[in-house]
Amino acid sequence: MDIVLLGSGKVATQLGRAFKMAGQTIVQVWSRNLEHAKELADTVASEAISDLDDINRSADLYIIAELASSLDIGDNLIVHTSGSTSIEALDGVSSHTGVFYPLQTFSKNKAVDFRSVPIAIEASNPEDLAAIRAIADRLSERVTELDSAQRKALHVAAVFACNFTNHLMAISQQLLKSENLDFDLLRPLIAETAGKVQLYDPETVQTGPAIRGESEIINTHLEMLQENPGWQELYEQLSQSI
């Protein structure tokens, strides 16, 4: 299958590499920044372009990993990779549209094993859905069909589970630094917590002063955080939520 990647960021980079390893051909990589397009294109033996007028219009699949206005690909199959964007965002671009949403946190340099990455797919008609599933099955063992509302719920859940959790760990690191302590002290605890939710429902393994109703400890922590009202409020709200 011939694929055009519209974007050169983290998602496009990991998808491009994965498709290449799966035996697909990346014919072009587009980005507003030509140097960024070249960086990815060089790794997947592809052509780099920065002008939408130069897009190859005979590819089998177009993947939007970066917003592109005034897109003209003819009536070919095009998908976006967004968790919260409806499939209807592609209305008018083509009559063959879909979604290819890989649920994972990506970086450009860290390799990802796509076999275990859930990929949520959607399409405007059964034939296009079958085509998208065929290419998704080449990458992952966890392909699932979700409509736009289900995918949005999944994306919100992912923000809580990943983005917010990572932010809380960043706050933890800053708290430790303020007392000349190393973040490495928390890594075993973080690993154990992450390991538990692979085996049990998160609600059943909740620990800490809030679940135990230890108001005296909570108040001590809140007092410690009084120099940073934002963290103090966040601590209090999370404790109340628990």
mmCIF file of C-alpha atoms in Angstrom:
data_model
loop_
_atom_site.group_PDB
_atom_site.id
_atom_site.type_symbol
_atom_site.label_atom_id
_atom_site.label_comp_id
_atom_site.label_asym_id
_atom_site.label_seq_id
_atom_site.Cartn_x
_atom_site.Cartn_y
_atom_site.Cartn_z
ATOM 1 C CA MET A 1 0.000 0.000 0.000
ATOM 2 C CA ASP A 2 1.232 3.481 -0.912
ATOM 3 C CA ILE A 3 0.818 5.966 1.929
ATOM 4 C CA VAL A 4 1.172 9.752 2.193
ATOM 5 C CA LEU A 5 1.891 11.102 5.676
ATOM 6 C CA LEU A 6 0.578 14.584 6.363
ATOM 7 C CA GLY A 7 2.719 15.600 9.315
ATOM 8 C CA SER A 8 6.193 14.937 10.684
ATOM 9 C CA GLY A 9 5.678 15.091 14.450
ATOM 10 C CA LYS A 10 5.696 12.342 17.061
ATOM 11 C CA VAL A 11 2.635 10.446 15.804
ATOM 12 C CA ALA A 12 3.621 10.677 12.148
ATOM 13 C CA THR A 13 7.187 9.630 12.946
ATOM 14 C CA GLN A 14 6.147 6.502 14.837
ATOM 15 C CA LEU A 15 3.450 5.584 12.300
ATOM 16 C CA GLY A 16 5.837 6.107 9.399
ATOM 17 C CA ARG A 17 8.432 3.805 10.921
ATOM 18 C CA ALA A 18 5.821 1.202 11.833
ATOM 19 C CA PHE A 19 4.283 1.183 8.366
ATOM 20 C CA LYS A 20 7.721 0.925 6.788
ATOM 21 C CA MET A 21 8.584 -2.069 8.978
ATOM 22 C CA ALA A 22 5.252 -3.640 8.016
ATOM 23 C CA GLY A 23 6.231 -3.520 4.355
ATOM 24 C CA GLN A 24 4.182 -0.502 3.309
ATOM 25 C CA THR A 25 5.522 2.275 1.094
ATOM 26 C CA ILE A 26 5.583 5.853 2.381
ATOM 27 C CA VAL A 27 5.583 7.770 -0.876
ATOM 28 C CA GLN A 28 5.592 11.245 0.662
ATOM 29 C CA VAL A 29 5.937 13.095 3.943
ATOM 30 C CA TRP A 30 4.391 16.557 4.074
ATOM 31 C CA SER A 31 5.071 19.200 6.710
ATOM 32 C CA ARG A 32 4.848 22.968 6.770
ATOM 33 C CA ASN A 33 8.531 22.845 7.727
ATOM 34 C CA LEU A 34 10.469 21.175 4.898
ATOM 35 C CA GLU A 35 13.407 20.297 7.151
ATOM 36 C CA HIS A 36 11.101 18.439 9.503
ATOM 37 C CA ALA A 37 9.567 16.613 6.554
ATOM 38 C CA LYS A 38 13.027 15.645 5.314
ATOM 39 C CA GLU A 39 14.040 14.331 8.725
ATOM 40 C CA LEU A 40 11.202 11.810 8.716
ATOM 41 C CA ALA A 41 11.299 11.143 4.982
ATOM 42 C CA ASP A 42 14.960 10.126 5.216
ATOM 43 C CA THR A 43 14.121 7.435 7.781
ATOM 44 C CA VAL A 44 11.320 5.907 5.705
ATOM 45 C CA ALA A 45 12.890 6.283 2.222
ATOM 46 C CA SER A 46 10.297 8.814 1.131
ATOM 47 C CA GLU A 47 9.938 12.184 -0.611
ATOM 48 C CA ALA A 48 9.703 15.273 1.573
ATOM 49 C CA ILE A 49 7.366 18.109 0.566
ATOM 50 C CA SER A 50 6.098 21.304 2.198
ATOM 51 C CA ASP A 51 3.661 22.474 -0.490
ATOM 52 C CA LEU A 52 0.207 20.867 -0.478
ATOM 53 C CA ASP A 53 0.027 21.376 -4.243
ATOM 54 C CA ASP A 54 2.832 18.816 -4.597
ATOM 55 C CA ILE A 55 0.911 15.969 -2.922
ATOM 56 C CA ASN A 56 0.850 12.718 -4.858
ATOM 57 C CA ARG A 57 -2.820 12.100 -5.664
ATOM 58 C CA SER A 58 -2.520 8.427 -6.588
ATOM 59 C CA ALA A 59 -1.675 6.978 -3.163
ATOM 60 C CA ASP A 60 -3.882 4.380 -1.474
ATOM 61 C CA LEU A 61 -4.070 6.073 1.924
ATOM 62 C CA TYR A 62 -3.551 9.599 3.276
ATOM 63 C CA ILE A 63 -2.926 9.977 6.997
ATOM 64 C CA ILE A 64 -3.446 13.359 8.631
ATOM 65 C CA ALA A 65 -1.215 13.643 11.693
ATOM 66 C CA GLU A 66 -0.929 17.427 11.367
ATOM 67 C CA LEU A 67 -3.697 19.865 10.434
ATOM 68 C CA ALA A 68 -3.538 20.849 6.797
ATOM 69 C CA SER A 69 -5.854 23.423 5.231
ATOM 70 C CA SER A 70 -6.931 23.523 1.571
ATOM 71 C CA LEU A 71 -6.248 19.819 1.178
ATOM 72 C CA ASP A 72 -6.965 18.310 -2.236
ATOM 73 C CA ILE A 73 -6.297 14.588 -2.617
ATOM 74 C CA GLY A 74 -9.077 13.753 -5.040
ATOM 75 C CA ASP A 75 -11.581 11.129 -3.906
ATOM 76 C CA ASN A 76 -9.031 8.904 -2.169
ATOM 77 C CA LEU A 77 -9.107 7.322 1.284
ATOM 78 C CA ILE A 78 -8.009 9.749 3.991
ATOM 79 C CA VAL A 79 -7.917 9.296 7.770
ATOM 80 C CA HIS A 80 -7.008 11.463 10.738
ATOM 81 C CA THR A 81 -5.276 10.256 13.906
ATOM 82 C CA SER A 82 -7.049 12.369 16.533
ATOM 83 C CA GLY A 83 -8.782 10.933 19.567
ATOM 84 C CA SER A 84 -11.229 13.796 20.132
ATOM 85 C CA THR A 85 -11.872 14.956 16.558
ATOM 86 C CA SER A 86 -15.026 13.640 14.898
ATOM 87 C CA ILE A 87 -14.822 11.809 11.584
ATOM 88 C CA GLU A 88 -17.098 14.576 10.288
ATOM 89 C CA ALA A 89 -14.093 16.930 10.336
ATOM 90 C CA LEU A 90 -13.109 15.299 7.034
ATOM 91 C CA ASP A 91 -16.465 15.967 5.361
ATOM 92 C CA GLY A 92 -15.912 17.586 1.984
ATOM 93 C CA VAL A 93 -12.304 16.436 1.681
ATOM 94 C CA SER A 94 -13.240 13.060 0.177
ATOM 95 C CA SER A 95 -16.133 10.614 0.144
ATOM 96 C CA HIS A 96 -13.726 8.007 1.574
ATOM 97 C CA THR A 97 -12.861 9.090 5.112
ATOM 98 C CA GLY A 98 -11.936 7.475 8.385
ATOM 99 C CA VAL A 99 -10.068 7.571 11.665
ATOM 100 C CA PHE A 100 -6.883 5.740 12.662
ATOM 101 C CA TYR A 101 -6.250 6.585 16.320
ATOM 102 C CA PRO A 102 -3.333 4.845 18.039
ATOM 103 C CA LEU A 103 -3.781 5.051 21.813
ATOM 104 C CA GLN A 104 -0.241 5.566 23.035
ATOM 105 C CA THR A 105 2.059 8.327 24.195
ATOM 106 C CA PHE A 106 4.752 8.917 21.581
ATOM 107 C CA SER A 107 8.155 10.530 21.345
ATOM 108 C CA LYS A 108 10.230 10.800 18.197
ATOM 109 C CA ASN A 109 13.246 8.866 19.446
ATOM 110 C CA LYS A 110 11.805 6.082 21.616
ATOM 111 C CA ALA A 111 10.780 3.037 19.581
ATOM 112 C CA VAL A 112 7.227 1.747 20.054
ATOM 113 C CA ASP A 113 6.071 -1.842 19.705
ATOM 114 C CA PHE A 114 2.817 -1.313 17.829
ATOM 115 C CA ARG A 115 1.695 -4.906 18.291
ATOM 116 C CA SER A 116 0.345 -4.034 21.744
ATOM 117 C CA VAL A 117 -0.913 -0.525 20.927
ATOM 118 C CA PRO A 118 -4.729 -0.252 20.758
ATOM 119 C CA ILE A 119 -5.784 1.317 17.466
ATOM 120 C CA ALA A 120 -9.314 2.729 17.258
ATOM 121 C CA ILE A 121 -10.703 2.856 13.744
ATOM 122 C CA GLU A 122 -13.799 4.342 12.112
ATOM 123 C CA ALA A 123 -14.861 4.898 8.507
ATOM 124 C CA SER A 124 -17.580 6.503 6.444
ATOM 125 C CA ASN A 125 -18.631 3.192 4.855
ATOM 126 C CA PRO A 126 -18.045 -0.566 5.313
ATOM 127 C CA GLU A 127 -15.634 -0.875 2.399
ATOM 128 C CA ASP A 128 -13.347 1.845 3.730
ATOM 129 C CA LEU A 129 -13.587 0.374 7.232
ATOM 130 C CA ALA A 130 -12.378 -2.960 5.874
ATOM 131 C CA ALA A 131 -9.448 -1.244 4.145
ATOM 132 C CA ILE A 132 -8.480 0.661 7.297
ATOM 133 C CA ARG A 133 -8.755 -2.494 9.426
ATOM 134 C CA ALA A 134 -6.532 -4.381 6.990
ATOM 135 C CA ILE A 135 -3.724 -1.847 7.371
ATOM 136 C CA ALA A 136 -4.266 -1.512 11.136
ATOM 137 C CA ASP A 137 -4.049 -5.285 11.545
ATOM 138 C CA ARG A 138 -0.587 -5.176 10.013
ATOM 139 C CA LEU A 139 0.597 -3.010 12.907
ATOM 140 C CA SER A 140 -1.377 -4.043 15.973
ATOM 141 C CA GLU A 141 -3.036 -7.026 17.587
ATOM 142 C CA ARG A 142 -5.504 -4.708 19.328
ATOM 143 C CA VAL A 143 -7.611 -3.051 16.631
ATOM 144 C CA THR A 144 -11.100 -1.966 17.665
ATOM 145 C CA GLU A 145 -13.958 -0.161 15.942
ATOM 146 C CA LEU A 146 -15.153 2.912 17.871
ATOM 147 C CA ASP A 147 -17.459 5.706 16.818
ATOM 148 C CA SER A 148 -16.527 9.334 17.416
ATOM 149 C CA ALA A 149 -18.315 9.570 20.791
ATOM 150 C CA GLN A 150 -16.641 6.420 22.113
ATOM 151 C CA ARG A 151 -13.250 7.571 20.865
ATOM 152 C CA LYS A 152 -13.663 10.950 22.577
ATOM 153 C CA ALA A 153 -14.446 9.191 25.869
ATOM 154 C CA LEU A 154 -11.354 7.049 25.400
ATOM 155 C CA HIS A 155 -9.256 10.153 24.766
ATOM 156 C CA VAL A 156 -10.536 11.910 27.907
ATOM 157 C CA ALA A 157 -9.792 8.782 29.937
ATOM 158 C CA ALA A 158 -6.304 8.685 28.441
ATOM 159 C CA VAL A 159 -5.679 12.294 29.470
ATOM 160 C CA PHE A 160 -6.512 11.399 33.072
ATOM 161 C CA ALA A 161 -4.489 8.172 33.025
ATOM 162 C CA CYS A 162 -1.438 9.490 31.187
ATOM 163 C CA ASN A 163 -1.137 13.266 30.854
ATOM 164 C CA PHE A 164 -2.452 14.216 34.280
ATOM 165 C CA THR A 165 -0.546 11.389 35.957
ATOM 166 C CA ASN A 166 2.685 12.495 34.315
ATOM 167 C CA HIS A 167 2.054 16.081 35.429
ATOM 168 C CA LEU A 168 1.566 14.891 39.000
ATOM 169 C CA MET A 169 4.891 13.073 38.801
ATOM 170 C CA ALA A 170 6.519 16.287 37.571
ATOM 171 C CA ILE A 171 5.132 18.080 40.634
ATOM 172 C CA SER A 172 6.498 15.258 42.800
ATOM 173 C CA GLN A 173 9.924 15.767 41.260
ATOM 174 C CA GLN A 174 9.851 19.483 42.023
ATOM 175 C CA LEU A 175 8.827 18.818 45.625
ATOM 176 C CA LEU A 176 11.755 16.451 46.022
ATOM 177 C CA LYS A 177 14.181 18.914 44.455
ATOM 178 C CA SER A 178 13.146 21.545 46.970
ATOM 179 C CA GLU A 179 14.516 19.258 49.694
ATOM 180 C CA ASN A 180 17.539 18.059 47.683
ATOM 181 C CA LEU A 181 16.025 14.622 47.157
ATOM 182 C CA ASP A 182 16.355 12.474 44.030
ATOM 183 C CA PHE A 183 13.318 11.467 41.962
ATOM 184 C CA ASP A 184 14.831 7.980 41.781
ATOM 185 C CA LEU A 185 13.453 7.430 45.276
ATOM 186 C CA LEU A 186 9.942 7.371 43.797
ATOM 187 C CA ARG A 187 10.602 5.190 40.771
ATOM 188 C CA PRO A 188 10.028 1.824 42.549
ATOM 189 C CA LEU A 189 6.743 3.139 43.976
ATOM 190 C CA ILE A 190 5.634 4.372 40.547
ATOM 191 C CA ALA A 191 6.544 1.032 38.957
ATOM 192 C CA GLU A 192 4.611 -0.902 41.609
ATOM 193 C CA THR A 193 1.553 1.328 41.186
ATOM 194 C CA ALA A 194 1.639 0.947 37.402
ATOM 195 C CA GLY A 195 2.078 -2.796 37.770
ATOM 196 C CA LYS A 196 -0.958 -3.160 40.027
ATOM 197 C CA VAL A 197 -3.368 -1.596 37.539
ATOM 198 C CA GLN A 198 -2.294 -4.176 34.968
ATOM 199 C CA LEU A 199 -3.796 -6.831 37.245
ATOM 200 C CA TYR A 200 -6.567 -5.137 39.251
ATOM 201 C CA ASP A 201 -9.213 -2.440 38.885
ATOM 202 C CA PRO A 202 -7.585 0.860 39.956
ATOM 203 C CA GLU A 203 -10.355 1.689 42.414
ATOM 204 C CA THR A 204 -9.716 -1.521 44.365
ATOM 205 C CA VAL A 205 -6.003 -0.828 44.926
ATOM 206 C CA GLN A 206 -6.243 2.831 45.973
ATOM 207 C CA THR A 207 -3.965 3.611 48.901
ATOM 208 C CA GLY A 208 -2.894 6.736 50.804
ATOM 209 C CA PRO A 209 -4.184 9.055 53.527
ATOM 210 C CA ALA A 210 -7.344 10.107 51.643
ATOM 211 C CA ILE A 211 -8.760 6.585 51.243
ATOM 212 C CA ARG A 212 -7.900 5.874 54.890
ATOM 213 C CA GLY A 213 -9.565 9.086 56.080
ATOM 214 C CA GLU A 214 -6.380 10.358 57.764
ATOM 215 C CA SER A 215 -7.410 14.013 57.991
ATOM 216 C CA GLU A 216 -4.554 14.953 60.332
ATOM 217 C CA ILE A 217 -1.936 13.831 57.799
ATOM 218 C CA ILE A 218 -3.809 15.527 54.968
ATOM 219 C CA ASN A 219 -3.873 18.812 56.873
ATOM 220 C CA THR A 220 -0.134 18.512 57.540
ATOM 221 C CA HIS A 221 0.492 18.042 53.816
ATOM 222 C CA LEU A 222 -1.734 21.003 52.950
ATOM 223 C CA GLU A 223 0.189 23.158 55.400
ATOM 224 C CA MET A 224 3.450 22.098 53.776
ATOM 225 C CA LEU A 225 2.088 23.152 50.369
ATOM 226 C CA GLN A 226 0.875 26.598 51.450
ATOM 227 C CA GLU A 227 3.664 28.368 49.545
ATOM 228 C CA ASN A 228 2.252 26.929 46.333
ATOM 229 C CA PRO A 229 -1.539 27.512 46.389
ATOM 230 C CA GLY A 230 -2.017 25.755 43.035
ATOM 231 C CA TRP A 231 -0.496 22.513 44.283
ATOM 232 C CA GLN A 232 -2.316 22.891 47.587
ATOM 233 C CA GLU A 233 -5.681 23.223 45.830
ATOM 234 C CA LEU A 234 -4.868 20.289 43.538
ATOM 235 C CA TYR A 235 -3.934 18.112 46.546
ATOM 236 C CA GLU A 236 -7.166 19.027 48.320
ATOM 237 C CA GLN A 237 -9.377 18.428 45.265
ATOM 238 C CA LEU A 238 -7.801 15.057 44.529
ATOM 239 C CA SER A 239 -8.098 14.013 48.154
ATOM 240 C CA GLN A 240 -11.786 14.938 48.134
ATOM 241 C CA SER A 241 -12.297 13.048 44.867
ATOM 242 C CA ILE A 242 -10.702 9.920 46.359
#
